Short mmCIF file of C-alpha atoms in Angstrom, two decimals:
data_model
loop_
_atom_site.label_atom_id
_atom_site.label_comp_id
_atom_site.label_asym_id
_atom_site.label_seq_id
_atom_site.Cartn_x
_atom_site.Cartn_y
_atom_site.Cartn_z
CA MET A 1 109.41 106.06 -60.07
CA ARG A 2 105.99 105.80 -60.06
CA PRO A 3 103.99 103.25 -59.71
CA GLY A 4 102.20 101.57 -63.07
CA ASN A 5 101.71 102.69 -66.09
CA GLY A 6 97.66 104.00 -66.49
CA GLY A 7 95.95 107.31 -64.59
CA VAL A 8 92.96 108.81 -63.02
CA PRO A 9 91.30 110.73 -65.70
CA GLU A 10 92.78 114.00 -66.06
CA LEU A 11 90.89 117.29 -66.18
CA ALA A 12 88.73 118.65 -69.25
CA GLY A 13 90.19 120.02 -71.69
CA ALA A 14 94.02 117.96 -70.97
CA TRP A 15 92.81 116.60 -74.76
CA ASP A 16 92.30 120.20 -76.02
CA VAL A 17 95.21 121.55 -75.25
CA SER A 18 97.77 118.31 -76.58
CA GLN A 19 96.51 118.56 -79.84
CA ALA A 20 97.00 122.33 -80.14
CA ALA A 21 100.60 121.99 -78.64
CA ALA A 22 101.02 118.91 -81.59
CA THR A 23 99.78 121.78 -84.38
CA ASN A 24 101.86 124.13 -83.22
CA PRO A 25 105.25 122.83 -82.24
CA GLY A 26 107.33 125.74 -82.16
CA ALA A 27 105.21 127.06 -79.32
CA ALA A 28 106.64 127.43 -75.77
CA PRO A 29 107.25 124.48 -73.22
CA ASP A 30 104.03 123.70 -71.55
CA LEU A 31 104.13 123.63 -68.10
CA ARG A 32 101.52 122.13 -66.88
CA ALA A 33 102.51 119.35 -69.69
CA TRP A 34 105.99 118.95 -67.50
CA ALA A 35 103.76 119.33 -63.98
CA GLU A 36 101.76 116.15 -65.72
CA LEU A 37 105.21 114.39 -66.49
CA LEU A 38 106.91 114.23 -63.15
CA ARG A 39 103.58 114.05 -62.07
CA LEU A 40 104.28 117.13 -59.14
CA PRO A 41 101.76 116.07 -56.54
CA ALA A 42 102.87 113.07 -55.74
CA LEU A 43 106.46 114.89 -54.73
CA PHE A 44 104.67 115.38 -51.60
CA THR A 45 104.65 111.69 -51.02
CA VAL A 46 109.16 112.14 -50.92
CA PRO A 47 110.35 113.98 -48.04
CA GLY A 48 108.75 112.32 -45.08
CA ASP A 49 110.77 109.58 -46.32
CA ALA A 50 114.37 111.40 -45.44
CA LEU A 51 112.31 113.05 -42.35
CA ALA A 52 111.32 109.66 -41.20
CA GLY A 53 114.86 108.04 -41.78
CA ALA A 54 117.00 110.82 -39.31
CA ALA A 55 113.59 110.31 -36.76
CA THR A 56 114.66 106.67 -37.02
CA VAL A 57 117.67 106.95 -36.04
CA SER A 58 116.80 109.95 -33.41
CA ALA A 59 118.43 113.04 -34.97
CA GLY A 60 116.21 115.83 -36.20
CA PRO A 61 116.29 117.30 -39.08
CA HIS A 62 119.24 119.73 -40.32
CA SER A 63 121.52 121.15 -43.34
CA ARG A 64 122.42 117.27 -44.23
CA THR A 65 118.74 115.84 -44.02
CA LEU A 66 117.22 118.82 -45.48
CA LEU A 67 120.23 117.64 -49.21
CA ALA A 68 119.27 114.26 -48.40
CA ILE A 69 115.89 115.21 -49.47
CA GLY A 70 116.76 117.10 -52.39
CA SER A 71 118.50 114.44 -53.17
CA SER A 72 114.96 112.11 -52.99
CA LEU A 73 112.99 114.48 -54.99
CA CYS A 74 115.71 115.28 -57.85
CA LEU A 75 115.96 110.81 -57.80
CA TYR A 76 112.32 110.67 -57.96
CA GLU A 77 111.88 113.19 -60.40
CA ALA A 78 113.94 111.58 -62.74
CA GLY A 79 112.01 108.20 -62.62
CA MET A 80 109.42 109.86 -63.65
CA ALA A 81 110.43 111.64 -66.29
CA LEU A 82 112.53 108.67 -67.12
CA ASN A 83 109.09 106.41 -67.00
CA ASP A 84 107.70 108.31 -69.71
CA TRP A 85 110.16 107.90 -71.77
CA ALA A 86 110.10 104.27 -71.75
CA ASP A 87 106.60 103.84 -71.61
CA ARG A 88 106.04 106.47 -75.05
CA ASP A 89 105.45 103.78 -77.45
CA GLU A 90 102.58 102.06 -74.59
CA ASP A 91 101.27 105.25 -73.77
CA ALA A 92 100.77 106.45 -77.37
CA ARG A 93 98.16 103.59 -77.34
CA ASP A 94 96.57 103.90 -73.98
CA ARG A 95 97.23 107.33 -72.91
CA PRO A 96 97.36 109.10 -75.90
CA HIS A 97 96.89 112.15 -73.94
CA ARG A 98 99.90 112.29 -71.73
CA PRO A 99 102.79 114.26 -72.39
CA LEU A 100 104.81 112.73 -74.37
CA PRO A 101 102.73 110.92 -77.41
CA SER A 102 100.59 113.80 -77.40
CA GLY A 103 103.61 115.83 -78.19
CA ARG A 104 103.99 118.40 -75.41
CA VAL A 105 106.83 117.38 -74.73
CA ARG A 106 109.76 115.89 -76.90
CA PRO A 107 110.33 112.35 -76.30
CA SER A 108 114.76 113.64 -75.99
CA SER A 109 113.62 116.36 -73.72
CA ALA A 110 111.81 114.08 -71.22
CA LEU A 111 115.58 111.85 -71.17
CA ALA A 112 117.87 114.70 -70.81
CA ALA A 113 115.55 115.65 -68.01
CA ALA A 114 116.10 112.55 -66.05
CA CYS A 115 119.84 112.35 -66.92
CA ALA A 116 120.02 115.81 -65.40
CA LEU A 117 117.56 115.37 -61.78
CA THR A 118 119.79 111.91 -61.39
CA ALA A 119 123.29 113.51 -61.67
CA ALA A 120 122.09 116.17 -59.50
CA GLY A 121 120.06 113.97 -57.02
CA LEU A 122 123.70 112.32 -56.67
CA ALA A 123 125.23 115.46 -56.02
CA LEU A 124 123.46 116.34 -53.90
CA ALA A 125 123.53 113.23 -51.74
CA SER A 126 127.61 113.99 -52.21
CA ARG A 127 127.43 117.00 -50.55
CA ALA A 128 125.30 115.30 -47.57
CA GLY A 129 128.49 112.92 -46.85
CA ARG A 130 129.95 109.91 -47.59
CA PRO A 131 127.61 107.06 -45.81
CA ALA A 132 124.59 109.70 -48.07
CA LEU A 133 126.17 108.67 -51.47
CA THR A 134 126.20 105.57 -50.80
CA VAL A 135 122.78 105.13 -50.29
CA ALA A 136 122.17 107.53 -52.93
CA VAL A 137 124.14 105.11 -55.78
CA PRO A 138 121.72 102.07 -55.84
CA LEU A 139 118.77 103.72 -55.21
CA ALA A 140 119.38 106.19 -58.22
CA ALA A 141 120.17 101.95 -59.82
CA THR A 142 117.29 100.86 -58.39
CA VAL A 143 114.84 103.52 -60.33
CA TRP A 144 116.83 103.36 -63.72
CA ALA A 145 116.89 99.08 -63.34
CA TYR A 146 113.39 99.91 -62.60
CA ASP A 147 111.69 101.72 -65.55
CA LEU A 148 114.25 100.53 -68.14
CA ALA A 149 114.07 96.63 -67.30
CA LEU A 150 112.35 95.49 -64.53
CA LYS A 151 108.83 97.32 -64.59
CA HIS A 152 107.14 94.68 -66.97
CA THR A 153 109.01 91.69 -64.92
CA PRO A 154 107.86 89.73 -61.76
CA ALA A 155 110.84 91.78 -60.10
CA GLY A 156 109.38 95.37 -60.93
CA PRO A 157 107.55 96.10 -57.43
CA VAL A 158 110.19 94.43 -55.98
CA ALA A 159 112.48 96.75 -57.56
CA MET A 160 109.81 99.82 -56.31
CA ALA A 161 109.67 98.82 -52.93
CA ALA A 162 113.35 98.82 -52.57
CA ALA A 163 114.21 102.21 -54.57
CA ARG A 164 111.43 103.48 -51.04
CA GLY A 165 113.27 101.55 -48.43
CA LEU A 166 116.95 103.34 -50.23
CA ASP A 167 115.04 106.94 -49.59
CA LEU A 168 114.42 106.42 -46.11
CA LEU A 169 117.65 104.66 -45.40
CA LEU A 170 118.87 108.21 -47.67
CA GLY A 171 117.35 110.22 -44.59
CA ALA A 172 119.30 108.36 -42.09
CA ALA A 173 122.96 107.38 -43.50
CA ALA A 174 122.57 111.40 -44.50
CA SER A 175 121.66 112.69 -40.94
CA THR A 176 123.81 110.92 -38.65
CA GLY A 177 126.40 108.08 -41.18
CA ARG A 178 124.64 105.27 -39.14
CA ALA A 179 121.58 103.44 -42.08
CA ARG A 180 121.29 100.69 -39.80
CA GLU A 181 119.36 101.73 -37.38
CA ALA A 182 116.45 102.50 -39.70
CA VAL A 183 116.02 98.83 -41.50
CA PRO A 184 113.26 98.10 -40.11
CA SER A 185 111.19 101.27 -40.88
CA ALA A 186 112.07 100.72 -43.92
CA ALA A 187 111.18 96.91 -43.97
CA LEU A 188 107.56 98.77 -43.70
CA LEU A 189 107.72 101.70 -46.06
CA ALA A 190 108.87 98.86 -48.73
CA THR A 191 106.16 96.72 -47.33
CA HIS A 192 103.62 99.35 -48.81
CA THR A 193 105.50 100.10 -51.73
CA LEU A 194 105.37 96.37 -52.39
CA ALA A 195 101.39 96.58 -52.31
CA VAL A 196 100.56 99.76 -54.28
CA THR A 197 103.08 98.69 -57.50
CA SER A 198 101.10 95.89 -56.98
CA VAL A 199 97.76 96.64 -57.79
CA SER A 200 98.95 99.33 -60.46
CA ARG A 201 100.30 96.56 -62.30
CA ARG A 202 96.24 96.01 -63.86
CA GLU A 203 95.28 100.13 -63.65
CA THR A 204 94.90 99.79 -66.58
CA THR A 205 93.59 96.51 -67.82
CA GLY A 206 91.48 95.78 -64.72
CA GLY A 207 90.32 92.36 -63.89
CA ALA A 208 92.25 91.30 -60.69
CA PRO A 209 90.30 91.22 -57.74
CA LEU A 210 92.59 89.18 -54.96
CA VAL A 211 95.60 91.68 -55.40
CA PRO A 212 93.54 94.63 -54.06
CA LEU A 213 92.56 92.44 -51.56
CA ALA A 214 96.10 91.38 -50.98
CA ALA A 215 96.86 94.72 -50.60
CA LEU A 216 93.79 95.76 -48.57
CA ALA A 217 95.83 92.56 -45.97
CA THR A 218 98.51 94.43 -46.17
CA THR A 219 97.43 97.75 -45.05
CA GLY A 220 95.42 96.15 -42.18
CA LEU A 221 98.77 94.21 -40.77
CA LEU A 222 101.08 97.33 -41.02
CA THR A 223 98.40 99.20 -38.98
CA HIS A 224 98.82 96.79 -36.23
CA LEU A 225 102.77 97.30 -36.38
CA LEU A 226 102.23 101.14 -36.48
CA ALA A 227 99.77 101.01 -33.10
CA ARG A 228 101.18 98.08 -31.16
CA CYS A 229 104.13 97.78 -31.83
CA PRO A 230 106.41 101.36 -31.03
CA ARG A 231 110.12 101.49 -30.89
CA THR A 232 111.19 100.16 -28.30
CA ASP A 233 114.73 101.91 -28.56
CA VAL A 234 113.32 105.20 -28.35
CA HIS A 235 113.44 106.25 -24.40
CA ALA A 236 111.08 108.90 -22.77
CA PRO A 237 112.20 112.34 -22.40
CA GLY A 238 114.53 112.91 -19.51
CA THR A 239 115.60 109.45 -18.76
CA ALA A 240 118.19 108.12 -19.86
CA PRO A 241 118.64 104.80 -21.92
CA HIS A 242 118.65 101.48 -21.10
CA ARG A 243 122.65 100.54 -20.72
CA PRO A 244 124.19 97.33 -19.33
CA PRO A 245 126.33 97.77 -16.47
CA ASP A 246 129.61 99.52 -16.23
CA THR A 247 128.45 101.37 -19.35
CA PRO A 248 129.65 104.49 -19.60
CA SER A 249 126.58 107.35 -19.58
CA PRO A 250 127.71 110.21 -22.33
CA GLY A 251 129.05 113.02 -19.93
CA GLY A 252 128.55 110.59 -16.51
CA PRO A 253 131.92 109.50 -15.43
CA THR A 254 133.26 106.23 -16.22
CA PRO A 255 132.32 103.42 -13.60
CA VAL A 256 135.38 101.82 -11.15
CA ARG A 257 135.68 97.98 -11.48
CA ALA A 258 136.89 96.19 -7.98
CA PRO A 259 140.71 94.31 -9.12
CA SER A 260 140.59 90.93 -9.40
CA PRO A 261 142.42 88.98 -7.03
CA GLY A 262 146.21 89.39 -7.85
CA ALA A 263 146.04 91.90 -10.58
CA ARG A 264 148.76 94.34 -10.33
CA ILE A 265 147.51 97.90 -9.64
CA ALA A 266 149.38 100.65 -11.63
CA PRO A 267 150.27 103.22 -9.96
CA PRO A 268 147.96 106.09 -10.38
CA ALA A 269 148.07 108.61 -13.41
CA VAL A 270 149.15 111.98 -13.29
CA ALA A 271 146.04 114.11 -13.65
CA ALA A 272 145.76 116.80 -16.22
CA ARG A 273 144.87 120.37 -16.09
CA PRO A 274 141.73 120.91 -16.93
CA ARG A 275 141.55 123.39 -20.40
CA ARG A 276 138.71 125.87 -20.38
CA PRO A 277 136.15 125.08 -23.40
CA GLY A 278 136.73 126.43 -25.75
CA ALA A 279 140.82 126.51 -25.49
CA HIS A 280 141.35 124.14 -28.41
CA ALA A 281 138.86 126.55 -31.08
CA ARG A 282 141.03 129.68 -29.78
CA LEU A 283 144.13 127.58 -30.61
CA ALA A 284 143.63 126.07 -33.45
CA GLY A 285 141.92 130.09 -34.90
CA ALA A 286 138.06 129.20 -34.56
CA HIS A 287 135.25 130.05 -32.54
CA PRO A 288 134.50 128.24 -29.32
CA ARG A 289 131.19 128.52 -30.70
CA ALA A 290 131.26 127.46 -34.14
CA VAL A 291 133.11 124.32 -33.05
CA ALA A 292 130.73 123.76 -30.46
CA ALA A 293 128.03 123.94 -32.95
CA HIS A 294 129.13 121.61 -35.71
CA PRO A 295 128.07 118.08 -35.65
CA ARG A 296 131.15 116.47 -36.63
CA THR A 297 133.58 117.94 -34.36
CA SER A 298 131.10 118.66 -31.46
CA GLY A 299 130.79 115.23 -30.59
CA ALA A 300 127.29 115.86 -30.02
CA PRO A 301 124.71 114.75 -32.33
CA ARG A 302 121.14 116.80 -32.56
CA THR A 303 117.81 114.83 -30.95
CA VAL A 304 114.71 114.62 -32.64
CA PRO A 305 112.55 117.15 -30.55
CA ARG A 306 109.90 115.86 -28.34
CA LEU A 307 106.28 116.38 -26.57
CA PRO A 308 105.05 114.33 -23.79
CA ALA A 309 104.65 110.84 -23.75
CA PRO A 310 100.57 110.81 -24.04
CA ALA A 311 100.37 113.84 -26.01
CA SER A 312 103.17 111.42 -29.13
CA ASP A 313 101.44 108.43 -28.28
CA ALA A 314 98.10 109.66 -29.18
CA LEU A 315 99.52 111.29 -31.90
CA ARG A 316 101.06 108.57 -33.25
CA LEU A 317 97.93 106.62 -32.43
CA ALA A 318 96.27 108.97 -34.86
CA PHE A 319 98.96 109.18 -37.60
CA ALA A 320 98.15 104.64 -37.51
CA LEU A 321 94.82 105.29 -38.03
CA ALA A 322 95.05 108.18 -40.87
CA TYR A 323 97.24 105.15 -43.10
CA PRO A 324 94.54 102.73 -43.68
CA ALA A 325 91.72 105.75 -43.87
CA THR A 326 93.03 106.34 -46.41
CA ALA A 327 93.86 103.42 -48.20
CA ALA A 328 91.43 100.88 -47.22
CA ARG A 329 88.53 102.13 -49.36
CA PRO A 330 89.76 102.19 -52.63
CA TYR A 331 91.38 99.05 -51.75
CA LEU A 332 88.33 97.43 -51.07
CA HIS A 333 85.81 99.11 -53.89
CA ALA A 334 89.19 98.06 -56.19
CA ALA A 335 88.45 94.35 -54.79
CA LEU A 336 84.65 94.35 -55.60
CA ASN A 337 84.52 95.78 -58.78
CA PRO A 338 88.72 95.61 -60.67
CA SER A 339 87.27 97.95 -63.36
CA PRO A 340 90.18 100.32 -64.19
CA PRO A 341 88.52 103.09 -63.39
CA LEU A 342 88.77 101.82 -59.79
CA THR A 343 91.88 100.09 -60.00
CA GLN A 344 93.17 103.83 -60.52
CA ARG A 345 91.13 105.04 -57.51
CA ALA A 346 93.21 102.58 -55.77
CA VAL A 347 96.64 103.39 -56.48
CA GLY A 348 96.35 106.68 -56.34
CA GLY A 349 94.57 106.71 -52.59
CA GLY A 350 97.52 104.25 -52.43
CA ILE A 351 99.75 106.46 -53.04
CA ARG A 352 98.53 109.35 -50.67
CA ALA A 353 99.03 107.18 -48.43
CA THR A 354 102.45 107.04 -47.93
CA ILE A 355 102.20 110.44 -46.25
CA PRO A 356 100.34 108.94 -43.16
CA LEU A 357 102.84 105.78 -43.01
CA GLN A 358 105.28 108.37 -43.41
CA ALA A 359 104.18 110.39 -40.17
CA ALA A 360 103.50 107.23 -38.24
CA LEU A 361 106.64 105.81 -38.85
CA THR A 362 108.62 109.43 -37.83
CA ALA A 363 106.10 109.41 -34.45
CA ARG A 364 106.78 105.54 -33.96
CA ALA A 365 110.58 107.08 -33.14
CA GLY A 366 109.82 109.97 -31.13
CA GLY A 367 110.32 112.20 -33.17
CA THR A 368 105.90 114.07 -33.04
CA PRO A 369 106.81 117.41 -34.20
CA THR A 370 108.53 116.15 -37.08
CA ALA A 371 105.71 113.52 -37.93
CA LEU A 372 103.26 117.04 -37.43
CA LEU A 373 105.12 118.47 -40.54
CA VAL A 374 105.72 115.38 -42.36
CA ALA A 375 101.52 114.87 -41.98
CA ALA A 376 101.13 118.71 -42.90
CA LEU A 377 102.02 117.81 -46.72
CA ALA A 378 98.62 115.21 -47.20
CA PRO A 379 95.88 118.16 -47.41
CA LEU A 380 98.72 119.86 -50.31
CA ALA A 381 98.85 116.70 -52.30
CA ARG A 382 95.27 116.43 -51.95
CA ARG A 383 95.03 120.12 -53.18
CA PHE A 384 97.76 119.05 -56.15
CA ALA A 385 96.41 116.50 -56.74
CA ARG A 386 92.51 117.56 -58.51
CA LYS A 387 94.60 119.00 -61.20
CA VAL A 388 97.29 117.06 -61.97
CA SER A 389 97.32 113.23 -61.96
CA VAL A 390 99.45 111.04 -59.19
CA THR A 391 99.69 108.04 -61.85
#
């Protein structure tokens, strides 16, 4: 599940390693070859999808969010392995140093890994609940359809964008069971992915200045939306969200409406004796704290931890500006000189810019502490990208 077919030049010695593996097929599995096949540095762009989805529905990370992250990682790596298996003939012609054409990884092993990772991703999603599995199944289908059929068609970038958007919805569905509220954020992330994937289609040939220029314009538009249009349904700490009149607030008394003229007034009901907290739990044989702590039984969803409003706004703006700072310059260079090396760098910059975009979406939804966690993945991705290509 990666955009494009090209990649930045590998480290010195990669070709020597591949030739050594080809002349010694009985050698132990090459861990570096599998790291190149699965493009491990790109993994750091995955957890932010689920975390941003959870923050969008005003939920803090919890166990089901972690299951969604695990499912996303498995499905993402399944797409990576399946991509190289499907492109093995093309890579043998254009990039013979890749793990499959160089003989360091067998094609059957890559296909088996894609199947196993897909099954693991769906299993983790099922553990997160039926809403998460409902999103994970079309996500897995989109990944396989892109790699096997849609990649080289005009629908390829759209399929890749849909996969990223579904990945964010997976985090929302797993965290609260509600994914509809996360659709706007998923659309923004999908738009970014559409731009990156469109650029990646020319990374081995170059020669299309309008595509990186369009990606640059898309980056500017998304930056404007992130910096100028915070979500309006996120209320400040310590304040209640806006509700229409006569709407009961959580934990508060139900408002009483005046009876209409001529209406019959029912006799007052006898108030039941209040039961002590935890009594129902003791009757069921469960510990009161255990029942209150479980989100499905307590009825009180875990909310996103928030910072004071000034600090939250400042960090949201910082993340929104970090996004174009990562992607804009490589796009501009590729537009001015659409050669394969510069186009590959533009693709790499677009992939790395996914992390600050995820952090900005998370902060935009009010989950600033979670956004800091997402942003902390960026230096790790940059460090590992120096050893293994992300494209």
